[in-house]
PDB file of C-alpha atoms in Angstrom:
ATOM      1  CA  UNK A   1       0.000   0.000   0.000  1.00  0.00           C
ATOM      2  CA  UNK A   2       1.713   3.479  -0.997  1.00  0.00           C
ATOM      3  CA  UNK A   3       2.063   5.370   2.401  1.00  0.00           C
ATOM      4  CA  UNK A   4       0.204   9.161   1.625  1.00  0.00           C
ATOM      5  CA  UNK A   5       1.048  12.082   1.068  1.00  0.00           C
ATOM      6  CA  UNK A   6       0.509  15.560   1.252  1.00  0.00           C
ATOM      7  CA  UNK A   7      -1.806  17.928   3.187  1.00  0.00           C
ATOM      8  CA  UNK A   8      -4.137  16.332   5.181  1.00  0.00           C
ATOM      9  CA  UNK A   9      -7.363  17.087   7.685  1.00  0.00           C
ATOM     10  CA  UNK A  10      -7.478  14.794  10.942  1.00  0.00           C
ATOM     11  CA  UNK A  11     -10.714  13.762  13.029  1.00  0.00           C
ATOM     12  CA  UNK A  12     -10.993  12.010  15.565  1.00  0.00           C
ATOM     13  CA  UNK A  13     -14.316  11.009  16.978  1.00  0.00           C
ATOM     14  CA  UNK A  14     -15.860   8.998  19.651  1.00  0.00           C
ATOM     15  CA  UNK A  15     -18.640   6.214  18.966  1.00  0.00           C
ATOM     16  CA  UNK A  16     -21.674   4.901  20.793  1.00  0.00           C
ATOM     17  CA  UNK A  17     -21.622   2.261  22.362  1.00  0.00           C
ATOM     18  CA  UNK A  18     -23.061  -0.819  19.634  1.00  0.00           C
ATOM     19  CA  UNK A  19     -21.643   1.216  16.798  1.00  0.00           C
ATOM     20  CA  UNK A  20     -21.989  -1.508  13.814  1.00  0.00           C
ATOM     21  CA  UNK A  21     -18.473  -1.221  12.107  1.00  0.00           C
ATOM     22  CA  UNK A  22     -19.055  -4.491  10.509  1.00  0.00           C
ATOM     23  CA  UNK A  23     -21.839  -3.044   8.670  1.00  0.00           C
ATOM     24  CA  UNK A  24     -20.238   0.158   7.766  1.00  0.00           C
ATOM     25  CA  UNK A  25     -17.565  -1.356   6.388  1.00  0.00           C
ATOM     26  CA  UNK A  26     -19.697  -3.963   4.404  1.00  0.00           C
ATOM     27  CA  UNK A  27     -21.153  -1.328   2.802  1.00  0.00           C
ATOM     28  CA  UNK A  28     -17.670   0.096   1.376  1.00  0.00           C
ATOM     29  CA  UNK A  29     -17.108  -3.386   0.265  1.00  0.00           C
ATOM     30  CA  UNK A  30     -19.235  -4.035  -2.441  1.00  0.00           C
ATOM     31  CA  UNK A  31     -16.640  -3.697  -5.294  1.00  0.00           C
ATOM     32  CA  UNK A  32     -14.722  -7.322  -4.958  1.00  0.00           C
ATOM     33  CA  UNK A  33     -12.453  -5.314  -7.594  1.00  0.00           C
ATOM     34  CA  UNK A  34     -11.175  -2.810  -4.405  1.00  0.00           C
ATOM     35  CA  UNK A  35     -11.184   0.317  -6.779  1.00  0.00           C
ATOM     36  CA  UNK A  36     -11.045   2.863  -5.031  1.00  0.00           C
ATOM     37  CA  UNK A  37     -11.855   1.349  -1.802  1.00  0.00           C
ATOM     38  CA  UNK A  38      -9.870  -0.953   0.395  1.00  0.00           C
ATOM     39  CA  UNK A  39     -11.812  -2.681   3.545  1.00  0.00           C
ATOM     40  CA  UNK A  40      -9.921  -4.606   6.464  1.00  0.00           C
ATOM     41  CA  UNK A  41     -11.650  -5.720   9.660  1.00  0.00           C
ATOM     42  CA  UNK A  42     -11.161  -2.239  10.951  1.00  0.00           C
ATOM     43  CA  UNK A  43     -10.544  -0.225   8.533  1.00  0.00           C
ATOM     44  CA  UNK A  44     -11.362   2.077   5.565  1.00  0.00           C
ATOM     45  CA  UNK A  45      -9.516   3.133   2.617  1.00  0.00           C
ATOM     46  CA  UNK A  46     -11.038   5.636   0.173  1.00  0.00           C
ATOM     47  CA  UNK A  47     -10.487   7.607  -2.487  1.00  0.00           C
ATOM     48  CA  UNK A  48     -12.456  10.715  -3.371  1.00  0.00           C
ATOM     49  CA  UNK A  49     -12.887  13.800  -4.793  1.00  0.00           C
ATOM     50  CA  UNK A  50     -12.678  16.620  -1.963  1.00  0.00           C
ATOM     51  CA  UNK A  51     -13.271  19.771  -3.236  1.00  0.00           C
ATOM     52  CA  UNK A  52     -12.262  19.393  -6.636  1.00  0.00           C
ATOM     53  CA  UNK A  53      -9.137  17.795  -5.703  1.00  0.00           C
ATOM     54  CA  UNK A  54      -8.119  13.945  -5.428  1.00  0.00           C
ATOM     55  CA  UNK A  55      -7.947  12.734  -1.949  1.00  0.00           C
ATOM     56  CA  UNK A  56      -7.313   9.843   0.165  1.00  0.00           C
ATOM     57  CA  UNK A  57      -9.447   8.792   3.220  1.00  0.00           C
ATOM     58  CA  UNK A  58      -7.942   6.393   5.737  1.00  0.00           C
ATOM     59  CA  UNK A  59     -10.490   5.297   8.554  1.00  0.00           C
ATOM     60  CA  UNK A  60      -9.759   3.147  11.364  1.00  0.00           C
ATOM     61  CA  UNK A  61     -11.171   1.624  14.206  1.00  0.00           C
ATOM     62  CA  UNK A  62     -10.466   1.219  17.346  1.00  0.00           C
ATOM     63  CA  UNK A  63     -12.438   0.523  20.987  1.00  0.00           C
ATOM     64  CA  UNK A  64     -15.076   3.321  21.406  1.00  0.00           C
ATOM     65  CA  UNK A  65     -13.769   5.830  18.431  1.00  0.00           C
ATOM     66  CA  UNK A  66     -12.767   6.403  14.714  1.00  0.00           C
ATOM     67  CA  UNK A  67      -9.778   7.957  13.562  1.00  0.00           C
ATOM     68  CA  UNK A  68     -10.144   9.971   9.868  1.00  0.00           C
ATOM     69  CA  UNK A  69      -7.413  11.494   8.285  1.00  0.00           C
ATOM     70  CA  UNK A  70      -7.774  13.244   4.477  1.00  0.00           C
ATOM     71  CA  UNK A  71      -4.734  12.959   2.706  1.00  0.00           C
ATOM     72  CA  UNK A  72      -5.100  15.875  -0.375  1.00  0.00           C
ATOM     73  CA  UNK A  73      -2.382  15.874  -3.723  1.00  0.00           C
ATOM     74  CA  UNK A  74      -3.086  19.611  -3.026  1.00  0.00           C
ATOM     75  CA  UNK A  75      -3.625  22.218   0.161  1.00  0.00           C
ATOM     76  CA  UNK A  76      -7.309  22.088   1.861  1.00  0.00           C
ATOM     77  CA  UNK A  77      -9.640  24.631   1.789  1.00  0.00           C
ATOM     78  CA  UNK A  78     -12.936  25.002   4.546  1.00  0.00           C
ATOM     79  CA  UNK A  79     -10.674  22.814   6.406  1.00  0.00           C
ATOM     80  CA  UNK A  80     -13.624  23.140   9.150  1.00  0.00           C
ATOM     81  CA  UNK A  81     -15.862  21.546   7.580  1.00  0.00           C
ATOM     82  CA  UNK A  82     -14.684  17.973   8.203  1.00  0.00           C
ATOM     83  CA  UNK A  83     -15.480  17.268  11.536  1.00  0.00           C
ATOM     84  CA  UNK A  84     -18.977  17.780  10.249  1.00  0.00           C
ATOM     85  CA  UNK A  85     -19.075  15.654   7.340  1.00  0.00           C
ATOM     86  CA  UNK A  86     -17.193  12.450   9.461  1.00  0.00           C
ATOM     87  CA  UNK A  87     -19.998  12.743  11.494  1.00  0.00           C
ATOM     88  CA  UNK A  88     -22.682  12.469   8.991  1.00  0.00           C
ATOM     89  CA  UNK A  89     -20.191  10.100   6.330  1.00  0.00           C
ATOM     90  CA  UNK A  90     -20.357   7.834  10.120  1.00  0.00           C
ATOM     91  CA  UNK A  91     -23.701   7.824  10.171  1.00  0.00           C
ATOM     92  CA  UNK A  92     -23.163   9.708  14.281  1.00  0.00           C
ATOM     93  CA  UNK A  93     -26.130  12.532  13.309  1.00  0.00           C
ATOM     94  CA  UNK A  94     -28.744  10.030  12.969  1.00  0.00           C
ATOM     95  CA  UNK A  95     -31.532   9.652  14.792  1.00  0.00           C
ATOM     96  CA  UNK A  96     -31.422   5.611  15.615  1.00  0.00           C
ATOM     97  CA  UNK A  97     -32.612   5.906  19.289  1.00  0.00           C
ATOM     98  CA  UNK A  98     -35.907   7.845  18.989  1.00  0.00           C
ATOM     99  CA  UNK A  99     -36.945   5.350  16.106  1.00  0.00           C
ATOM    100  CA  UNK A 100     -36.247   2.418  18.009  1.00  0.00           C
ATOM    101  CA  UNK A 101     -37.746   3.543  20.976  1.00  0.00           C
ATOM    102  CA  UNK A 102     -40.892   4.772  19.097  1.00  0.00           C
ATOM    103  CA  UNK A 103     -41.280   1.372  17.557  1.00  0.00           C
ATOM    104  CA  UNK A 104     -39.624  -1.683  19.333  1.00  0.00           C
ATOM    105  CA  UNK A 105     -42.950  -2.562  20.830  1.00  0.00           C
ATOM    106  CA  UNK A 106     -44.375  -2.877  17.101  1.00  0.00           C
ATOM    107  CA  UNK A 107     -45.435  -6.232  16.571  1.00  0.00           C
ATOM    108  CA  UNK A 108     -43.498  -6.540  12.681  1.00  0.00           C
ATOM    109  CA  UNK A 109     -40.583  -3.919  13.631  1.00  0.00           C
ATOM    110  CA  UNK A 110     -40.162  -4.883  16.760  1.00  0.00           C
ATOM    111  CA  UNK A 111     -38.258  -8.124  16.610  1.00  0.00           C
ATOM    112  CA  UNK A 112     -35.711  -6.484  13.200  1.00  0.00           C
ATOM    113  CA  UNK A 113     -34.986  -4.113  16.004  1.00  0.00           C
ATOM    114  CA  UNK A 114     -33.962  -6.566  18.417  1.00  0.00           C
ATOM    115  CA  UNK A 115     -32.250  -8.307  15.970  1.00  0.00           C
ATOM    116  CA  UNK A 116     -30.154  -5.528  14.566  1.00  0.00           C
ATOM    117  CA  UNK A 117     -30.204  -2.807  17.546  1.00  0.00           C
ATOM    118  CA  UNK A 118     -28.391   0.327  16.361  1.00  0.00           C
ATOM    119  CA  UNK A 119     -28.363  -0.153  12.497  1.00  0.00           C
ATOM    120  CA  UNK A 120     -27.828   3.287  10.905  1.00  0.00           C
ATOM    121  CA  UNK A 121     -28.045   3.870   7.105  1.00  0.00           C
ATOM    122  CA  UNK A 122     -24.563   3.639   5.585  1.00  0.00           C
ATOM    123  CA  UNK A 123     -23.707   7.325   3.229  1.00  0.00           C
ATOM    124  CA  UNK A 124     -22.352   7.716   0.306  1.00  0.00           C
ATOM    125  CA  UNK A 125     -19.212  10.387   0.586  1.00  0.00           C
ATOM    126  CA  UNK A 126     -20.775  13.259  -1.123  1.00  0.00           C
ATOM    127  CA  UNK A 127     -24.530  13.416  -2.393  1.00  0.00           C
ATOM    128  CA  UNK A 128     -22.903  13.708  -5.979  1.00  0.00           C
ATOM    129  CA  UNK A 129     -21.507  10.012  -5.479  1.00  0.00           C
ATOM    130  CA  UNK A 130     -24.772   8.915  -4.123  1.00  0.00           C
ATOM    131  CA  UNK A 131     -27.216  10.250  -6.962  1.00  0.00           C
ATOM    132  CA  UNK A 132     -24.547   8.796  -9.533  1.00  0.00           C
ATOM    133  CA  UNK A 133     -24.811   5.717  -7.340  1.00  0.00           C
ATOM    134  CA  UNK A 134     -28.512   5.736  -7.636  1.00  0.00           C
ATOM    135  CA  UNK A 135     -28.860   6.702 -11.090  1.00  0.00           C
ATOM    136  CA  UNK A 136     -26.561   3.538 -12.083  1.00  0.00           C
ATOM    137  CA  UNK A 137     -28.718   1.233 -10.006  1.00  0.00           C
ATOM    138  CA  UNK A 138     -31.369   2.239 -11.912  1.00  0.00           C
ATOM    139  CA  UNK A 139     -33.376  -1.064 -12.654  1.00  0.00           C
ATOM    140  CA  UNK A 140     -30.530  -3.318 -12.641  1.00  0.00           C
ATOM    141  CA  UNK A 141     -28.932  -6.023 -10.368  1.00  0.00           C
ATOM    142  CA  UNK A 142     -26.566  -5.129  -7.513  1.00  0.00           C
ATOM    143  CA  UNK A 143     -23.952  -6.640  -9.442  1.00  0.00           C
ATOM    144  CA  UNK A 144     -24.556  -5.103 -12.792  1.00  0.00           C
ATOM    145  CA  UNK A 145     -24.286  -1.905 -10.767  1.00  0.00           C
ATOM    146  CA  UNK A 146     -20.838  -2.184  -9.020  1.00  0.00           C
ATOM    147  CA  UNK A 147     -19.481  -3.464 -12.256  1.00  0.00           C
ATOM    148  CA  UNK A 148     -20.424   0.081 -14.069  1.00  0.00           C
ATOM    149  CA  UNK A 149     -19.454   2.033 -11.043  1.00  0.00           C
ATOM    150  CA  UNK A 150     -16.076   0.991 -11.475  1.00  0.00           C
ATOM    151  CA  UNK A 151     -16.198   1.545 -15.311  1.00  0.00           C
ATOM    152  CA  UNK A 152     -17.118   4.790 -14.391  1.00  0.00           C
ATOM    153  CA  UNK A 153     -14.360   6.013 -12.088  1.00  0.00           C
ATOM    154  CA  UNK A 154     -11.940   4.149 -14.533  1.00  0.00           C
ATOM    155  CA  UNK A 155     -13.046   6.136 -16.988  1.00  0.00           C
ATOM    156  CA  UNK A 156     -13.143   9.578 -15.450  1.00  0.00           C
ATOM    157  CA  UNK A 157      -9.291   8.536 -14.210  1.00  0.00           C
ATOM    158  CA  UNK A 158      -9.070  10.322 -11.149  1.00  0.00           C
ATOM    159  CA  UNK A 159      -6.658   9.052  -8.604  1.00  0.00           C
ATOM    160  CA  UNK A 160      -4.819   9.470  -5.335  1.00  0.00           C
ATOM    161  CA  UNK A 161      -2.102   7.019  -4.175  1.00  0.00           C
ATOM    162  CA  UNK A 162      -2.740   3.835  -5.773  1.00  0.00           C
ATOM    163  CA  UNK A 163      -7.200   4.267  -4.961  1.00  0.00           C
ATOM    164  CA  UNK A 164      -9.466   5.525  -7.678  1.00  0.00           C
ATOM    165  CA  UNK A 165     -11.307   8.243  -7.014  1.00  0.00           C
ATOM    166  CA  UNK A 166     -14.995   7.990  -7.462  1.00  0.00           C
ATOM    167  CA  UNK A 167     -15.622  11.238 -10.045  1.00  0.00           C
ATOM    168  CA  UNK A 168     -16.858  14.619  -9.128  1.00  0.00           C
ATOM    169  CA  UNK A 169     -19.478  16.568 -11.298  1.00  0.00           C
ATOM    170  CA  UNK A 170     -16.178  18.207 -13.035  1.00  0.00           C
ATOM    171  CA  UNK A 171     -14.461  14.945 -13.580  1.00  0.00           C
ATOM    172  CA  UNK A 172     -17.949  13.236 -15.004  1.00  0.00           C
ATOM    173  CA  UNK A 173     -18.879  16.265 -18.007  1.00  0.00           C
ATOM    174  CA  UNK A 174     -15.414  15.433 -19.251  1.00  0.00           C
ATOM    175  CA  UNK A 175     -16.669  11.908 -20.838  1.00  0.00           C
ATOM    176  CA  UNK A 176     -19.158  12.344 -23.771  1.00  0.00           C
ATOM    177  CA  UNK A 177     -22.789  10.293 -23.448  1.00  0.00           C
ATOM    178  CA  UNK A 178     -20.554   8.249 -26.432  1.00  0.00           C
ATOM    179  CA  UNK A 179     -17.811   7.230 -23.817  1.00  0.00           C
ATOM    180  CA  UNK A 180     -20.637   6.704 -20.696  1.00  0.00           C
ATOM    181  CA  UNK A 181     -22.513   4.085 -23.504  1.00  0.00           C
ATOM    182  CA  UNK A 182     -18.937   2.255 -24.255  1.00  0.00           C
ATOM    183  CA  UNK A 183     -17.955   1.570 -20.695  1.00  0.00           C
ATOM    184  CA  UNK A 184     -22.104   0.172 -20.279  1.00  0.00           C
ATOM    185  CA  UNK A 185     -24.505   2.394 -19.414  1.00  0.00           C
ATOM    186  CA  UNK A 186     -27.681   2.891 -21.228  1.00  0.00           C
ATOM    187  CA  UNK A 187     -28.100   6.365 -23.336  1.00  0.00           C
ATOM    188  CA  UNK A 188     -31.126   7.366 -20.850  1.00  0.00           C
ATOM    189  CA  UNK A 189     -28.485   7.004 -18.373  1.00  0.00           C
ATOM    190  CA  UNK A 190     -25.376   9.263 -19.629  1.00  0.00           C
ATOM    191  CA  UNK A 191     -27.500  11.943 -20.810  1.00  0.00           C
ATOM    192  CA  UNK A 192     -29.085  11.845 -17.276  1.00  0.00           C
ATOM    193  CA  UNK A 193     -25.122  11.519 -15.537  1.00  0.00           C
ATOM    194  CA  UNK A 194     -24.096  14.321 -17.903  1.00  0.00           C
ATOM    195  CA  UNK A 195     -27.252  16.543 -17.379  1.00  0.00           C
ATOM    196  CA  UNK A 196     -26.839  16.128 -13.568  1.00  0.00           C
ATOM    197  CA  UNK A 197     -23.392  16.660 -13.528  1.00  0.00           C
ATOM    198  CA  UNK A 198     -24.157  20.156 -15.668  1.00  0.00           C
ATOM    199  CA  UNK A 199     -26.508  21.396 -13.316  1.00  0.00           C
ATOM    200  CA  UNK A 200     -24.909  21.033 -10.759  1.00  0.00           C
ATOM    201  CA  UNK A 201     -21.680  23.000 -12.167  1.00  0.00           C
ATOM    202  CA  UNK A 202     -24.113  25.685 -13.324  1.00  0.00           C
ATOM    203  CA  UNK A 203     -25.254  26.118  -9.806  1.00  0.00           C
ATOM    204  CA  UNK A 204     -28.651  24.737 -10.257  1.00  0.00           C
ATOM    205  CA  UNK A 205     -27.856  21.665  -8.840  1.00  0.00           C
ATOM    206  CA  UNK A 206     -26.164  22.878  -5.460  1.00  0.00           C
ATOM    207  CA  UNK A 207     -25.832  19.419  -3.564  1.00  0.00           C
ATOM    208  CA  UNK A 208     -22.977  20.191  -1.700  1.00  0.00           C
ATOM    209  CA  UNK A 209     -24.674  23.507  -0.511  1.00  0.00           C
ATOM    210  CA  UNK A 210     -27.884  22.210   0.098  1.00  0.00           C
ATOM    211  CA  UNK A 211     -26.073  19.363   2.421  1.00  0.00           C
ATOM    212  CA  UNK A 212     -23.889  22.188   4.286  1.00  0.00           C
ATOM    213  CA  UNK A 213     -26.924  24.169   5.194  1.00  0.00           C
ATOM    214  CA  UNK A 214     -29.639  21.492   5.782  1.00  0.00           C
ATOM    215  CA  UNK A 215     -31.650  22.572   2.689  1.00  0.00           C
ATOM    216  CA  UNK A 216     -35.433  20.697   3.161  1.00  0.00           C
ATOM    217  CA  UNK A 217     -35.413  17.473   1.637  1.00  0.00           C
ATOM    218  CA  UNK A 218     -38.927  17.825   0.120  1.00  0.00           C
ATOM    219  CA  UNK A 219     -37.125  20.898  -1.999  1.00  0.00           C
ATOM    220  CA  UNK A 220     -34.256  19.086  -2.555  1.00  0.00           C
ATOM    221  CA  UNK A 221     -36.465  15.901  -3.911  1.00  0.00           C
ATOM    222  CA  UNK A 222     -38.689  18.037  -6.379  1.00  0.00           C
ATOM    223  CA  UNK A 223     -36.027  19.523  -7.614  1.00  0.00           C
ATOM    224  CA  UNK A 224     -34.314  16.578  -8.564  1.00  0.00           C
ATOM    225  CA  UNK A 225     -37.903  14.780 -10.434  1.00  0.00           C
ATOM    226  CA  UNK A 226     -37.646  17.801 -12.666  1.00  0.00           C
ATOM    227  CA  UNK A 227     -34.583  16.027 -14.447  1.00  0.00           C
ATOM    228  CA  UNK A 228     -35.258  13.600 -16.984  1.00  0.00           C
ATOM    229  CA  UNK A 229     -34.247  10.412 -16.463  1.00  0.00           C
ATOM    230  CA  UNK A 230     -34.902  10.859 -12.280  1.00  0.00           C
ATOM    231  CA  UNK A 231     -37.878   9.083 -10.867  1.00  0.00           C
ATOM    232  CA  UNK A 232     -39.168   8.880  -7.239  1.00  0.00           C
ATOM    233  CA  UNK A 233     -37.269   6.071  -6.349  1.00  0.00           C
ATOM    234  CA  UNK A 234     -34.129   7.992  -7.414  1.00  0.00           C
ATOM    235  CA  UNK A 235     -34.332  10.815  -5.580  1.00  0.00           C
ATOM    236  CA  UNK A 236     -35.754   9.051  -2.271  1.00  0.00           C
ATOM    237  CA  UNK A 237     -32.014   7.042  -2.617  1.00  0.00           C
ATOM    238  CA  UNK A 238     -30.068  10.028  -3.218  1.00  0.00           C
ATOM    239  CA  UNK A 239     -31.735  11.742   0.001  1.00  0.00           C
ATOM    240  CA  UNK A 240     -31.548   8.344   1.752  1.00  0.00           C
ATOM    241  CA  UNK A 241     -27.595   8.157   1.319  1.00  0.00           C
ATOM    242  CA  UNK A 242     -26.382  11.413  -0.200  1.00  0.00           C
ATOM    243  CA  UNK A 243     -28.120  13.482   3.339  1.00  0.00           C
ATOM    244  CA  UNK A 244     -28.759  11.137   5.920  1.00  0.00           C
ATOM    245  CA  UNK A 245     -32.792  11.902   5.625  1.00  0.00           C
ATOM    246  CA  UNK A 246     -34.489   9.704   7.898  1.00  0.00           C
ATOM    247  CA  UNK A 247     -37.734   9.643   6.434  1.00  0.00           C
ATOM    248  CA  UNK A 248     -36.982   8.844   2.795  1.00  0.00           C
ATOM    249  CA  UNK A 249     -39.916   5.937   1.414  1.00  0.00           C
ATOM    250  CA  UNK A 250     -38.138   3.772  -0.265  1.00  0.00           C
ATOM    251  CA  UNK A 251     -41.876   2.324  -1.337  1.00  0.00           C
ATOM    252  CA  UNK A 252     -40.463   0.981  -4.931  1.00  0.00           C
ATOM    253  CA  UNK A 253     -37.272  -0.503  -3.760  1.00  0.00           C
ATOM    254  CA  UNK A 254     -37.501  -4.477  -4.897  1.00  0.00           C
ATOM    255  CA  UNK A 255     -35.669  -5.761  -1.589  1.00  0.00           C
ATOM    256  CA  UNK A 256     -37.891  -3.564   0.611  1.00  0.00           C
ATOM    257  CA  UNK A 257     -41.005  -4.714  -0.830  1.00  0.00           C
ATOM    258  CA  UNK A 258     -39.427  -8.433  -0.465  1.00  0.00           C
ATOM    259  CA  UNK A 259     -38.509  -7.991   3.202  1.00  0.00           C
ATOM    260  CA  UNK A 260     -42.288  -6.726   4.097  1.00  0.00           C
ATOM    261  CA  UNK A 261     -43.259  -9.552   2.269  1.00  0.00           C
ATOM    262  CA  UNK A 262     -41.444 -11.584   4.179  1.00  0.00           C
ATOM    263  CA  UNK A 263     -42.240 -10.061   7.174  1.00  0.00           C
ATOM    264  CA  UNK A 264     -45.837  -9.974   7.071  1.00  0.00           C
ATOM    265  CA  UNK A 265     -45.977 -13.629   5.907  1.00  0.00           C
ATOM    266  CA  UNK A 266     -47.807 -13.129   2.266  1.00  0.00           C
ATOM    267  CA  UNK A 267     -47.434 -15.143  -0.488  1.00  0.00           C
ATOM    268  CA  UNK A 268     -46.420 -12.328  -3.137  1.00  0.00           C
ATOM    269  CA  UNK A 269     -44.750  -9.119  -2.950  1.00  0.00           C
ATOM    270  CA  UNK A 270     -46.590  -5.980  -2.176  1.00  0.00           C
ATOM    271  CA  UNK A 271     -47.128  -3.700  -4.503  1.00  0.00           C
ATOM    272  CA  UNK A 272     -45.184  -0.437  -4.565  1.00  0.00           C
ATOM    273  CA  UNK A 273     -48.817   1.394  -3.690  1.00  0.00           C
ATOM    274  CA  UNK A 274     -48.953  -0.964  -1.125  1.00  0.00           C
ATOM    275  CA  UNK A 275     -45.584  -0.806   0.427  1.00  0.00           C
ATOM    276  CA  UNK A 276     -45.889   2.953   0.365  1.00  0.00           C
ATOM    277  CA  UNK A 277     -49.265   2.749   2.747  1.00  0.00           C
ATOM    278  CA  UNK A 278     -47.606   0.923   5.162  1.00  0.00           C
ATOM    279  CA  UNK A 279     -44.790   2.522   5.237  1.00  0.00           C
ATOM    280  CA  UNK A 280     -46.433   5.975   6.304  1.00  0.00           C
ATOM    281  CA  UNK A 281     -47.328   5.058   9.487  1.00  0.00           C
ATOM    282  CA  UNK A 282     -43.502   5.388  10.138  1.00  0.00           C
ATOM    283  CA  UNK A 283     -42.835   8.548   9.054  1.00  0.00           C
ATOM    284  CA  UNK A 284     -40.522  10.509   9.821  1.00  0.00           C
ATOM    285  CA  UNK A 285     -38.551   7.646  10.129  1.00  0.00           C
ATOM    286  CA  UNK A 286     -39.288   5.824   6.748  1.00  0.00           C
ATOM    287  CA  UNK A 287     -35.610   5.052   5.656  1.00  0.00           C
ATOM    288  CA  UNK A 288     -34.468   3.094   9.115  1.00  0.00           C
ATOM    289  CA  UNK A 289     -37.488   0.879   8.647  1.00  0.00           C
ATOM    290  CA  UNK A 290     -36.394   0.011   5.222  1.00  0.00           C
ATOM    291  CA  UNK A 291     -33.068  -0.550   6.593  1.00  0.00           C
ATOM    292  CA  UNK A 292     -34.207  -3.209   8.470  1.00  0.00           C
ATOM    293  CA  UNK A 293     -36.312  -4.685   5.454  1.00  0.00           C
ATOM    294  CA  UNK A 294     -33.282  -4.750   3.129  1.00  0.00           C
ATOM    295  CA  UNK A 295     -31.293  -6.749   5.649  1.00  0.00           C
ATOM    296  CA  UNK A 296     -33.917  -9.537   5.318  1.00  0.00           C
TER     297      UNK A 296
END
């Protein structure tokens, strides 16, 4: 592993008690291909775009706390801002307590909560990485998805140390809708990456604003259906792992609608109408329930 180099931001924070590294990190395994991340049993390595510059994350554990440092190929800038964004990238900001002391008494919820006490909702690094994330999931297998993610930071060939770094919206306009089609992905799809990624350059499209000042997440979600190629289920993902929102519905999602089938005992899956009724009875706390469903 090439030791980094160059500036780099330091946090150090302290966990609760039941903190589920093993699903944190499970999450930042999916690529078998190790990319442009690299899991151990405690640790994290990432790379990433950090404002506008290639960067390296290095996360460890240890007993009770994480340590973060940044390593940048060039000098930070709104250096504060870090401690704030390990805290939500950790999943620390959520509200897993309140939910599971509203519902552990429910009769369906109540024993996924016992099984799986303290499950947060693993984020995405930036909410640009998690709407490209969702975009590329777009009606395709888990599989089929990691395997154009990592077309699509090979392609954009950023890099810091020897990680990939998953592309910013500067690094994604560079490829042509031509280029996003030859590395996999559908035309509907690159003109929607490309359109995205032009917005939010043009300032339309402020994500990393919006996350910074806690923009309302029913603004943020309308104006994301007003690009084509972005449905509900889209922008309910991209709120779900690009800004922690607790009470995204993730009423379409295949594996939630399997999990409530499984949990309510019927012999088909529920309808996305259907999953979306009984999933407002939750609210605000619509994404931690379908947490729990995806793990089944």
């Amino acid at each position: 592993m090439t030791p980094p180099t160059g500036p780099c931001l330091a946090c150090t924070v302290p966990l609760p008690r039941g903190f589920r590294q093993a699903d944190f990190l499970a999450f930042h395994a999916r690529d078998p291909r190790s990319l442009s991340e690299q899991v151990g049993l405690d640790s994290l390595d990432k790379g990433m775009m950090w404002q506008g510059q290639p960067a390296r994350l290095a996360l460890r554990f240890a007993e009770g706390s994480a340590r973060l440092q940044l390593h940048m190929d060039a000098p930070p800038w709104n250096a504060p801002e870090f401690p704030g964004w390990v805290k939500r990238f950790l999943g620390l900001d959520q509200p897993v307590k309140q939910f599971e002391a509203a519902w552990d008494g429910h009769p369906v919820l109540g024993p996924l909560i016992a099984a799986c006490p303290g499950l947060r909702i693993p984020q995405a690094a930036t909410p640009f990485e998690a709407l490209s994330w969702a975009i590329t999931g777009q009606q395709i297998s888990l599989a089929a998805a990691i395997t154009l993610r990592s077309r699509l930071i090979q392609a954009c060939g950023r890099s810091s140390g020897n990680l990939a770094c998953f592309p910013d919206a500067t690094s994604l306009i560079g490829l042509s809708a031509t280029r996003l089609t030859d590395a996999g992905f559908s035309r509907r799809k690159a003109e929607t990456l490309r359109e995205v990624a032009a917005r939010v350059l043009d300032g339309d499209l402020p994500l990393d604003d919006w996350w910074a000042t806690g923009a309302q997440p029913d603004m943020i979600r309308e104006r994301l259906l007003t690009i084509p190629g972005i449905g509900p289920w889209t922008a309910d993902y991209t709120l779900l792992r690009g800004f922690g929102h607790a009470d995204a519905s993730l009423h379409g999602d295949v594996a939630v609608r399997r999990g409530l089938q499984t949990s309510l005992g019927l012999i088909e899956k529920p309808a996305p109408a259907q999953t979306e009724d009984w999933l407002r009875a939750f609210a605000p706390w619509r994404a931690f329930v379908a947490a729990h469903l995806w793990r089944l």
